[in-house]
Amino acid sequence: MNIGIIGTGYVGLVSGVCLSAIGHTVVCVDNDKEKVKKLRKGIATIYEPGLQELMTKQIKRKKLFFSDSIKEATKRSQVIFIAVGTPSKKNGDADLTYVENVARQIAESMDSYKLIVEKSTVPAETGKRIEHTIKLNLPKQFKARNRSVPFDVASNPEFLREGSAIADFMNPDRVVIGVESKKAEELLKEIYKPLKTKIIVTNITSAEIIKHASNSFLATKISFANALSQICNLVGADVLKVTEGMGYDKRIGASFLNAGIGFGGSCFPKDVDAFIRLSEKSGYDFHLLRAVRQTNEEQKAAFVRLIEDKLWIVKGKTIGVLGLAFKPNTDDMRNAPSVDIINRLQAEGAKIRAHDPQAMEHSKKIFKGVTFCNDAYGVAKGSDCVVVLTEWEEFRQIDFQRLRKAMRQPMIFDGRNLYKNDNLVELGFEYYGIGRGEKS
Ligand SMILES: NC(=O)c1ccc[n+]([C@@H]2O[C@H](COP(=O)([O-])OP(=O)(O)OC[C@H]3O[C@@H](n4cnc5c(N)ncnc54)[C@H](O)[C@@H]3O)[C@@H](O)[C@H]2O)c1
């Protein structure tokens, strides 16, 4: 099938590459001309395991194209996915400016039946707004004819995780499609047929809610584990054992039940906020989610308090930071907990040395006064403590003797419980994890 994808970011690029790999001809559009230039040269604009290789292959097979023209993509495609950003407004609402803008441009370029699919994460009822926008902006010949408009709108939320996006797209737990017509249902089912996965068919509004509810539920699990970590510290229990003991219960499950320094990234914080706002506007106060958000903020603050307490004086001390990206295997720095934590430590007068395997380029634009190092040993050089903020595999493989020798004092704050199985105390470190019975 001929498919257009508007917005070639984390979701758009991965979806475009994968849809072409399962047999479709895809044109990915972005209004960032520099990005399109790079993509046309065959260079992946984000880091995602396996993406560059698959992209190169699909371009060679002439199944994947890039453009900066929505008009061109609309004319070439029967199905057009909207995958632009839906960031938070100051009040927590999802900002749908980009979605509206794209819907309008698609409408203006329509010359035959099109299926327009929301892939961006959007609040309930956005589908109706897109439909209305398209009707308003259709070319004159369609408006003039007194017949049904030649398009459908559908919702197809994306559940891929950055860091394992290709694998997630190719082997999803399920595909959700929200449709209001048989034709739209058939087209979407045909697109996803090669994946041989469970397809949940519902109406557009329910599909939109499924996405917000899923992300909010996962964020709730993380905040629950983080709240447990605080109680564990207070009563002298070990959150790792507590969550392990809980996680084996199939009704609970171990996944996302991990205590750490709080969730971040481009999705959970904004989607929780948008769901709270949608509920509020619809007449329901989602107290539970407001507590999830608050717990997440408190977790970062508690981690900084722990560091301040153990270092005693932060001013003038050198703090080594391992990991800046909001999670491993990505270069994404959007809403990364590292930003908040480093800013707080700098505000207290700490000097920061940092390394991340993939997110250094983005980080250099975000942080001021940070010394960026080539590896963990460079970070440790002269540091009064090392702080783990992202659980990259590379940091699991550390030579602790070498690390300790490089440090001014051997103290580690493990914000991800990455070294839970390495007895760092025996190796001569003062070691603090999350929720391991340590008061903060
Ligand atoms: N990143 C994830 O892991 C993830 C997972 C599932 C769902 N989502 C959702 O998918 C959506 C996109 O997220 P993302 O992380 O890919 O965002 P992104 O910021 O990486 O990409 C969005 C892209 O859209 C482009 N764009 C904006 N306006 C445009 C226009 N008028 N015409 C053409 N291109 C335009 C931008 O230049 C950018 O490249 C969001 O709603 C997000 O919540 C993201």
Coordinates of C-alpha atoms and ligand atoms in Angstrom, one line a residue:
M1 CA 0.0 0.0 0.0
N2 CA 1.2 3.6 -0.5
I3 CA 1.5 5.2 2.8
G4 CA 2.5 8.8 3.9
I5 CA 3.8 9.6 7.3
I6 CA 3.8 13.2 8.4
G7 CA 6.3 14.0 11.1
T8 CA 9.6 12.1 10.9
G9 CA 10.7 12.1 14.5
Y10 CA 11.1 9.1 16.8
V11 CA 7.7 7.6 16.0
G12 CA 7.4 8.8 12.4
L13 CA 10.8 7.6 11.3
V14 CA 10.6 4.2 13.0
S15 CA 7.0 3.6 11.8
G16 CA 8.0 4.6 8.3
V17 CA 11.0 2.4 8.1
C18 CA 9.1 -0.6 9.6
L19 CA 6.0 -0.2 7.5
S20 CA 8.2 -0.2 4.4
A21 CA 10.0 -3.3 5.7
I22 CA 6.7 -5.2 5.9
G23 CA 6.0 -4.5 2.3
H24 CA 4.5 -1.0 1.9
T25 CA 5.8 2.0 0.0
V26 CA 6.3 4.8 2.4
V27 CA 7.0 8.5 2.0
C28 CA 8.1 10.2 5.3
V29 CA 7.5 13.9 5.5
D30 CA 9.0 16.5 7.8
N31 CA 8.9 20.3 7.7
D32 CA 12.4 20.5 9.1
K33 CA 14.3 20.8 5.9
E34 CA 17.7 20.0 7.4
K35 CA 16.3 16.8 8.8
V36 CA 14.9 15.8 5.4
K37 CA 18.2 16.6 3.7
K38 CA 20.0 14.3 6.1
L39 CA 17.4 11.5 5.7
R40 CA 17.6 11.8 1.9
K41 CA 21.3 11.2 2.2
G42 CA 20.4 8.0 4.1
I43 CA 21.4 9.2 7.5
A44 CA 19.1 8.3 10.5
T45 CA 18.4 11.5 12.4
I46 CA 17.9 9.7 15.8
Y47 CA 19.7 6.9 17.5
E48 CA 17.7 3.7 17.8
P49 CA 19.2 0.2 17.7
G50 CA 19.0 -1.3 14.2
L51 CA 17.3 1.7 12.7
Q52 CA 20.2 2.9 10.5
E53 CA 20.7 -0.5 9.0
L54 CA 17.0 -1.1 8.2
M55 CA 16.6 2.4 6.9
T56 CA 19.6 2.0 4.5
K57 CA 18.1 -1.3 3.3
Q58 CA 14.7 0.1 2.6
I59 CA 16.0 3.1 0.8
K60 CA 18.0 0.8 -1.5
R61 CA 14.9 -1.3 -2.2
K62 CA 13.1 1.9 -3.2
K63 CA 10.4 1.3 -0.6
L64 CA 11.2 4.3 1.5
F65 CA 11.3 8.0 0.5
F66 CA 11.6 11.3 2.2
S67 CA 10.0 14.6 1.4
D68 CA 9.3 18.0 2.9
S69 CA 5.9 18.3 1.1
I70 CA 2.7 17.2 2.6
K71 CA 1.1 17.9 -0.7
E72 CA 3.3 15.4 -2.5
A73 CA 2.8 12.7 0.2
T74 CA -1.0 13.2 0.2
K75 CA -1.2 12.8 -3.6
R76 CA 1.0 9.7 -3.5
S77 CA -0.6 7.9 -0.6
Q78 CA -3.9 6.3 0.2
V79 CA -3.3 6.2 3.9
I80 CA -1.6 9.1 5.7
F81 CA -0.4 8.8 9.3
I82 CA 0.0 12.0 11.4
A83 CA 3.0 11.5 13.7
V84 CA 3.9 15.0 14.7
G85 CA 4.6 16.1 18.3
T86 CA 1.9 16.8 20.8
P87 CA 3.8 18.6 23.6
S88 CA 2.4 19.9 26.8
K89 CA 1.1 23.4 27.1
K90 CA 1.9 25.3 30.4
N91 CA -1.5 24.2 31.9
G92 CA -0.8 20.5 31.0
D93 CA -3.1 20.3 28.0
A94 CA -1.8 18.6 24.9
D95 CA -0.8 21.2 22.4
L96 CA -2.4 20.1 19.2
T97 CA -1.2 23.0 17.0
Y98 CA 0.9 20.7 14.8
V99 CA -1.8 18.1 14.4
E100 CA -4.3 20.8 13.3
N101 CA -1.8 22.3 10.9
V102 CA -1.0 19.0 9.3
A103 CA -4.7 18.0 9.0
R104 CA -5.4 21.3 7.2
Q105 CA -2.6 20.8 4.8
I106 CA -3.6 17.2 4.0
A107 CA -7.2 18.4 3.4
E108 CA -6.0 21.1 1.0
S109 CA -4.1 18.5 -1.0
M110 CA -6.7 15.8 -1.3
D111 CA -7.7 14.7 -4.7
S112 CA -9.2 11.3 -4.0
Y113 CA -10.3 9.1 -1.0
K114 CA -7.8 9.2 1.8
L115 CA -7.6 7.6 5.2
I116 CA -6.1 9.9 7.7
V117 CA -4.7 8.2 10.8
E118 CA -3.7 9.8 14.1
K119 CA -0.6 8.1 15.3
S120 CA 0.5 10.9 17.6
T121 CA -0.7 10.5 21.1
V122 CA -3.8 12.8 21.4
P123 CA -6.6 13.4 23.9
A124 CA -10.0 11.8 23.4
E125 CA -12.1 13.5 20.8
T126 CA -9.2 14.8 18.7
G127 CA -10.3 12.5 15.9
K128 CA -13.6 14.5 15.7
R129 CA -11.6 17.7 15.6
I130 CA -9.4 16.4 12.8
E131 CA -12.5 15.3 10.8
H132 CA -14.0 18.8 11.2
T133 CA -10.8 20.5 10.2
I134 CA -10.5 18.4 7.1
K135 CA -14.1 19.1 6.1
L136 CA -13.5 22.8 6.5
N137 CA -10.4 22.7 4.3
L138 CA -11.3 20.3 1.5
P139 CA -10.6 21.6 -2.0
K140 CA -13.6 23.4 -3.5
Q141 CA -14.6 20.7 -5.9
F142 CA -15.3 18.3 -3.0
K143 CA -17.2 20.9 -1.0
A144 CA -19.3 21.8 -4.0
R145 CA -20.4 18.2 -4.8
N146 CA -23.3 17.3 -2.6
R147 CA -22.0 13.8 -1.7
S148 CA -20.2 12.3 1.2
V149 CA -16.7 13.6 1.7
P150 CA -14.0 11.3 0.3
F151 CA -12.0 10.5 3.5
D152 CA -12.0 8.7 6.8
V153 CA -10.3 9.5 10.0
A154 CA -8.9 6.8 12.3
S155 CA -6.8 6.4 15.4
N156 CA -3.9 4.0 15.6
P157 CA -1.9 4.9 18.8
E158 CA 1.7 3.8 18.9
F159 CA 3.1 1.8 21.8
L160 CA 6.7 1.5 20.8
R161 CA 9.4 2.2 23.4
E162 CA 12.5 4.2 22.5
G163 CA 15.5 2.0 22.8
S164 CA 13.7 -1.0 21.4
A165 CA 11.5 0.8 19.0
I166 CA 12.1 -1.5 15.9
A167 CA 11.5 -4.7 17.8
D168 CA 8.4 -3.2 19.5
F169 CA 7.0 -2.1 16.2
M170 CA 7.6 -5.4 14.5
N171 CA 6.4 -7.6 17.4
P172 CA 3.7 -5.5 19.1
D173 CA 1.7 -6.9 22.0
R174 CA -1.3 -5.7 20.1
V175 CA -2.3 -3.1 17.5
V176 CA -5.1 -0.8 18.4
I177 CA -7.3 0.7 15.6
G178 CA -10.1 3.2 16.3
V179 CA -12.3 3.4 13.3
E180 CA -15.8 4.7 12.3
S181 CA -16.1 2.9 8.9
K182 CA -15.6 -0.6 7.5
K183 CA -13.3 0.8 4.8
A184 CA -11.0 2.3 7.4
E185 CA -11.0 -0.9 9.4
E186 CA -10.1 -3.0 6.3
L187 CA -7.3 -0.7 5.2
L188 CA -5.7 -0.6 8.6
K189 CA -6.0 -4.4 9.0
E190 CA -4.4 -4.9 5.6
I191 CA -1.5 -2.6 6.6
Y192 CA -0.8 -4.6 9.8
K193 CA -1.6 -8.0 8.4
P194 CA 2.1 -9.0 7.9
L195 CA 2.7 -8.5 11.6
K196 CA 0.4 -11.4 12.5
T197 CA -0.6 -9.8 15.8
K198 CA -3.8 -9.3 17.8
I199 CA -5.7 -6.3 16.4
I200 CA -8.1 -4.5 18.8
V201 CA -10.8 -2.7 16.8
T202 CA -12.8 0.0 18.6
N203 CA -14.1 3.5 17.9
I204 CA -11.8 6.5 17.6
T205 CA -12.4 7.9 21.1
S206 CA -11.8 4.6 22.9
A207 CA -8.6 4.1 20.9
E208 CA -7.4 7.6 22.0
I209 CA -8.2 6.7 25.6
I210 CA -6.4 3.4 25.4
K211 CA -3.1 5.2 24.7
H212 CA -3.5 7.7 27.5
A213 CA -4.7 5.1 29.9
S214 CA -1.8 2.7 29.1
N215 CA 0.9 5.3 29.6
S216 CA -0.8 6.6 32.7
F217 CA -1.0 3.1 34.1
L218 CA 2.7 2.4 33.5
A219 CA 3.6 5.8 35.1
T220 CA 1.4 4.8 38.1
K221 CA 3.3 1.5 38.5
I222 CA 6.6 3.4 38.5
S223 CA 5.4 5.9 41.0
F224 CA 4.1 3.1 43.2
A225 CA 7.5 1.5 43.2
N226 CA 9.1 4.8 44.0
A227 CA 6.7 5.4 46.9
L228 CA 7.5 2.0 48.1
S229 CA 11.2 2.9 48.0
Q230 CA 10.6 5.7 50.4
I231 CA 8.8 3.5 52.8
C232 CA 11.5 0.9 52.5
N233 CA 14.1 3.5 53.5
L234 CA 12.0 4.5 56.5
V235 CA 11.5 1.1 57.9
G236 CA 14.7 -0.6 56.8
A237 CA 13.3 -2.8 54.0
D238 CA 14.8 -3.5 50.6
V239 CA 12.6 -2.3 47.7
L240 CA 14.3 -4.7 45.3
K241 CA 13.2 -7.7 47.4
V242 CA 9.7 -6.1 47.9
T243 CA 9.1 -5.6 44.2
E244 CA 10.6 -9.0 43.3
G245 CA 8.2 -10.6 45.8
M246 CA 5.3 -8.7 44.3
G247 CA 6.3 -9.0 40.7
Y248 CA 6.1 -12.8 40.6
D249 CA 2.3 -12.4 41.2
K250 CA 0.9 -12.7 37.6
R251 CA -1.8 -10.2 38.5
I252 CA 0.9 -7.6 39.3
G253 CA 3.8 -8.4 37.0
A254 CA 7.4 -7.3 37.5
S255 CA 7.6 -5.0 34.5
F256 CA 7.7 -1.3 35.3
L257 CA 7.7 -2.0 39.0
N258 CA 11.2 -0.5 39.4
A259 CA 12.2 2.1 41.9
G260 CA 14.5 4.7 40.6
I261 CA 14.8 8.5 40.1
G262 CA 11.4 8.9 38.5
F263 CA 10.0 8.6 35.0
G264 CA 10.9 11.1 32.3
G265 CA 11.0 11.2 28.5
S266 CA 8.8 12.7 25.9
C267 CA 5.7 10.7 26.7
F268 CA 4.9 9.8 30.3
P269 CA 5.1 13.2 31.9
K270 CA 3.1 14.9 29.1
D271 CA 0.6 12.1 28.7
V272 CA -0.1 11.9 32.4
D273 CA -0.6 15.7 32.4
A274 CA -2.8 15.6 29.3
F275 CA -5.0 12.8 30.8
I276 CA -5.4 14.7 34.1
R277 CA -6.5 17.8 32.1
L278 CA -8.8 15.8 29.8
S279 CA -10.4 14.3 32.9
E280 CA -10.7 17.7 34.6
K281 CA -12.3 19.3 31.5
S282 CA -14.7 16.3 31.2
G283 CA -15.8 16.8 34.8
Y284 CA -13.7 14.1 36.7
D285 CA -10.9 14.9 39.1
F286 CA -8.3 12.1 38.5
H287 CA -6.7 12.4 42.0
L288 CA -4.8 9.2 41.5
L289 CA -2.9 10.6 38.5
R290 CA -2.2 13.8 40.3
A291 CA -0.5 11.8 43.1
V292 CA 1.4 9.8 40.4
R293 CA 2.8 13.1 39.1
Q294 CA 3.6 14.5 42.5
T295 CA 5.4 11.2 43.6
N296 CA 7.5 11.4 40.5
E297 CA 8.6 15.0 41.3
E298 CA 9.3 14.1 44.9
Q299 CA 11.5 11.1 43.9
K300 CA 14.0 13.3 42.1
A301 CA 14.1 15.8 45.0
A302 CA 14.6 12.9 47.5
F303 CA 17.6 11.6 45.4
V304 CA 19.2 15.1 45.5
R305 CA 18.6 15.3 49.2
L306 CA 20.3 11.9 49.7
I307 CA 23.4 13.2 47.8
E308 CA 23.4 16.4 49.7
D309 CA 23.1 14.6 53.0
K310 CA 25.9 12.1 52.3
L311 CA 28.3 14.6 50.8
W312 CA 27.5 17.1 53.6
I313 CA 28.8 20.1 51.7
V314 CA 28.0 20.1 48.0
K315 CA 29.4 23.5 47.2
G316 CA 32.8 23.1 45.4
K317 CA 32.5 19.3 45.2
T318 CA 32.9 17.4 41.9
I319 CA 30.0 15.1 41.1
G320 CA 30.5 12.6 38.3
V321 CA 27.3 11.7 36.4
L322 CA 26.9 8.4 34.5
G323 CA 24.1 8.6 32.0
L324 CA 22.1 11.6 30.8
A325 CA 19.4 10.2 28.4
F326 CA 16.0 9.6 30.0
K327 CA 16.6 5.9 29.5
P328 CA 19.2 3.6 28.0
N329 CA 19.6 2.9 24.2
T330 CA 18.3 6.3 23.2
D331 CA 19.8 9.8 22.7
D332 CA 16.5 11.4 23.8
M333 CA 16.9 14.0 26.5
R334 CA 13.3 15.3 26.6
N335 CA 12.2 15.5 30.2
A336 CA 15.2 13.4 31.3
P337 CA 15.5 13.3 35.1
S338 CA 19.2 14.1 34.6
V339 CA 18.2 17.7 33.7
D340 CA 16.4 18.4 36.9
I341 CA 18.9 16.6 39.1
I342 CA 22.0 18.2 37.5
N343 CA 20.4 21.7 37.7
R344 CA 19.6 21.2 41.4
L345 CA 23.2 20.1 42.1
Q346 CA 24.7 22.9 40.1
A347 CA 22.5 25.4 42.0
E348 CA 24.1 24.1 45.2
G349 CA 27.5 24.8 43.8
A350 CA 28.6 21.3 42.6
K351 CA 30.9 20.9 39.6
I352 CA 29.6 18.3 37.2
R353 CA 31.5 15.8 35.0
A354 CA 29.3 13.6 32.8
H355 CA 29.2 10.9 30.2
D356 CA 26.4 9.3 28.1
P357 CA 27.0 6.8 25.3
Q358 CA 24.6 8.5 22.9
A359 CA 23.1 11.7 24.4
M360 CA 26.2 13.9 24.6
E361 CA 25.4 15.9 21.5
H362 CA 21.9 16.8 22.7
S363 CA 23.2 17.3 26.3
K364 CA 25.8 19.9 25.2
K365 CA 22.9 22.1 24.0
I366 CA 21.0 21.7 27.3
F367 CA 23.6 21.9 30.1
K368 CA 25.9 24.8 30.9
G369 CA 29.1 24.4 32.8
V370 CA 29.2 20.6 32.6
T371 CA 32.5 18.9 31.7
F372 CA 31.7 16.1 29.2
C373 CA 34.0 13.1 29.4
N374 CA 34.7 10.2 27.0
D375 CA 33.9 7.4 29.4
A376 CA 33.1 6.5 33.0
Y377 CA 36.7 6.7 34.1
G378 CA 37.0 10.2 32.8
V379 CA 33.9 11.1 34.8
A380 CA 35.3 9.6 37.9
K381 CA 38.6 11.6 37.7
G382 CA 38.8 13.7 40.8
S383 CA 35.1 13.2 41.6
D384 CA 33.8 13.3 45.2
C385 CA 31.1 10.9 44.2
V386 CA 29.7 9.2 41.1
V387 CA 25.9 9.3 40.4
V388 CA 24.2 6.8 38.1
L389 CA 21.3 8.4 36.3
T390 CA 20.8 6.1 33.2
E391 CA 21.2 2.3 33.3
W392 CA 23.3 1.9 30.1
E393 CA 24.8 -1.6 29.6
E394 CA 28.2 0.1 29.2
F395 CA 28.0 1.2 32.9
R396 CA 27.3 -2.4 34.0
Q397 CA 30.7 -3.5 32.7
I398 CA 32.7 -1.0 34.7
D399 CA 36.1 -1.9 36.2
F400 CA 35.3 -0.7 39.7
Q401 CA 39.0 -0.8 40.9
R402 CA 39.9 1.5 38.1
L403 CA 36.9 3.7 38.8
R404 CA 37.7 3.9 42.5
K405 CA 41.4 4.8 41.9
A406 CA 40.3 7.7 39.7
M407 CA 37.9 9.2 42.3
R408 CA 38.8 11.6 45.1
Q409 CA 36.5 9.7 47.4
P410 CA 34.8 6.3 46.5
M411 CA 31.1 7.1 46.9
I412 CA 28.4 5.9 44.5
F413 CA 24.8 7.0 44.3
D414 CA 23.0 4.5 42.1
G415 CA 19.8 6.1 40.9
R416 CA 18.8 3.0 38.9
N417 CA 19.9 0.3 41.3
L418 CA 22.1 -0.8 38.4
Y419 CA 24.7 -2.3 40.7
K420 CA 22.3 -4.2 42.9
N421 CA 24.3 -7.4 42.4
D422 CA 27.8 -6.0 42.7
N423 CA 28.9 -5.8 46.3
L424 CA 30.4 -2.3 46.0
V425 CA 30.9 -2.0 49.7
E426 CA 33.3 -4.9 49.6
L427 CA 35.1 -3.2 46.8
G428 CA 35.7 -0.2 49.0
F429 CA 32.9 2.1 48.0
E430 CA 30.3 3.9 50.1
Y431 CA 27.2 2.8 48.1
Y432 CA 23.7 4.2 48.1
G433 CA 21.0 2.7 45.9
I434 CA 17.3 3.6 45.8
G435 CA 15.0 2.2 48.6
R436 CA 17.7 -0.1 50.0
G437 CA 16.9 0.9 53.5
E438 CA 18.8 4.2 53.3
K439 CA 17.1 7.3 54.9
S440 CA 17.1 10.4 52.7
Ligands
LIG1 N1 8.7 9.0 21.3 C1 8.0 7.9 21.7 O1 8.6 7.0 22.2 C2 6.6 7.8 21.4 C3 5.9 6.6 21.5 C4 4.6 6.5 21.3 C5 3.9 7.7 20.9 N2 4.5 8.9 20.7 C6 3.8 10.0 20.3 O2 4.0 10.2 18.9 C7 4.0 11.6 18.6 C8 5.4 12.0 18.0 O3 6.4 11.8 19.0 P1 7.9 11.9 18.6 O4 8.7 11.5 19.8 O5 8.1 11.1 17.3 O6 8.1 13.4 18.3 P2 9.3 14.2 17.5 O7 9.3 15.5 18.1 O8 10.5 13.3 17.6 O9 8.8 14.2 16.0 C9 7.8 15.0 15.5 C10 8.3 15.4 14.1 O10 7.2 16.1 13.5 C11 7.7 17.2 12.7 N3 6.7 18.1 12.4 C12 6.1 19.0 13.2 N4 5.2 19.8 12.5 C13 5.2 19.3 11.2 C14 4.5 19.6 10.0 N5 3.6 20.6 10.0 N6 4.8 19.0 8.9 C15 5.7 18.0 8.9 N7 6.4 17.6 10.0 C16 6.2 18.3 11.1 C17 8.9 17.7 13.5 O11 9.8 18.4 12.8 C18 9.4 16.4 14.1 O12 10.5 15.9 13.3 C19 3.7 12.3 19.9 O13 2.4 12.6 20.0 C20 4.2 11.3 21.0 O14 3.5 11.5 22.2 C21 5.9 9.0 21.0

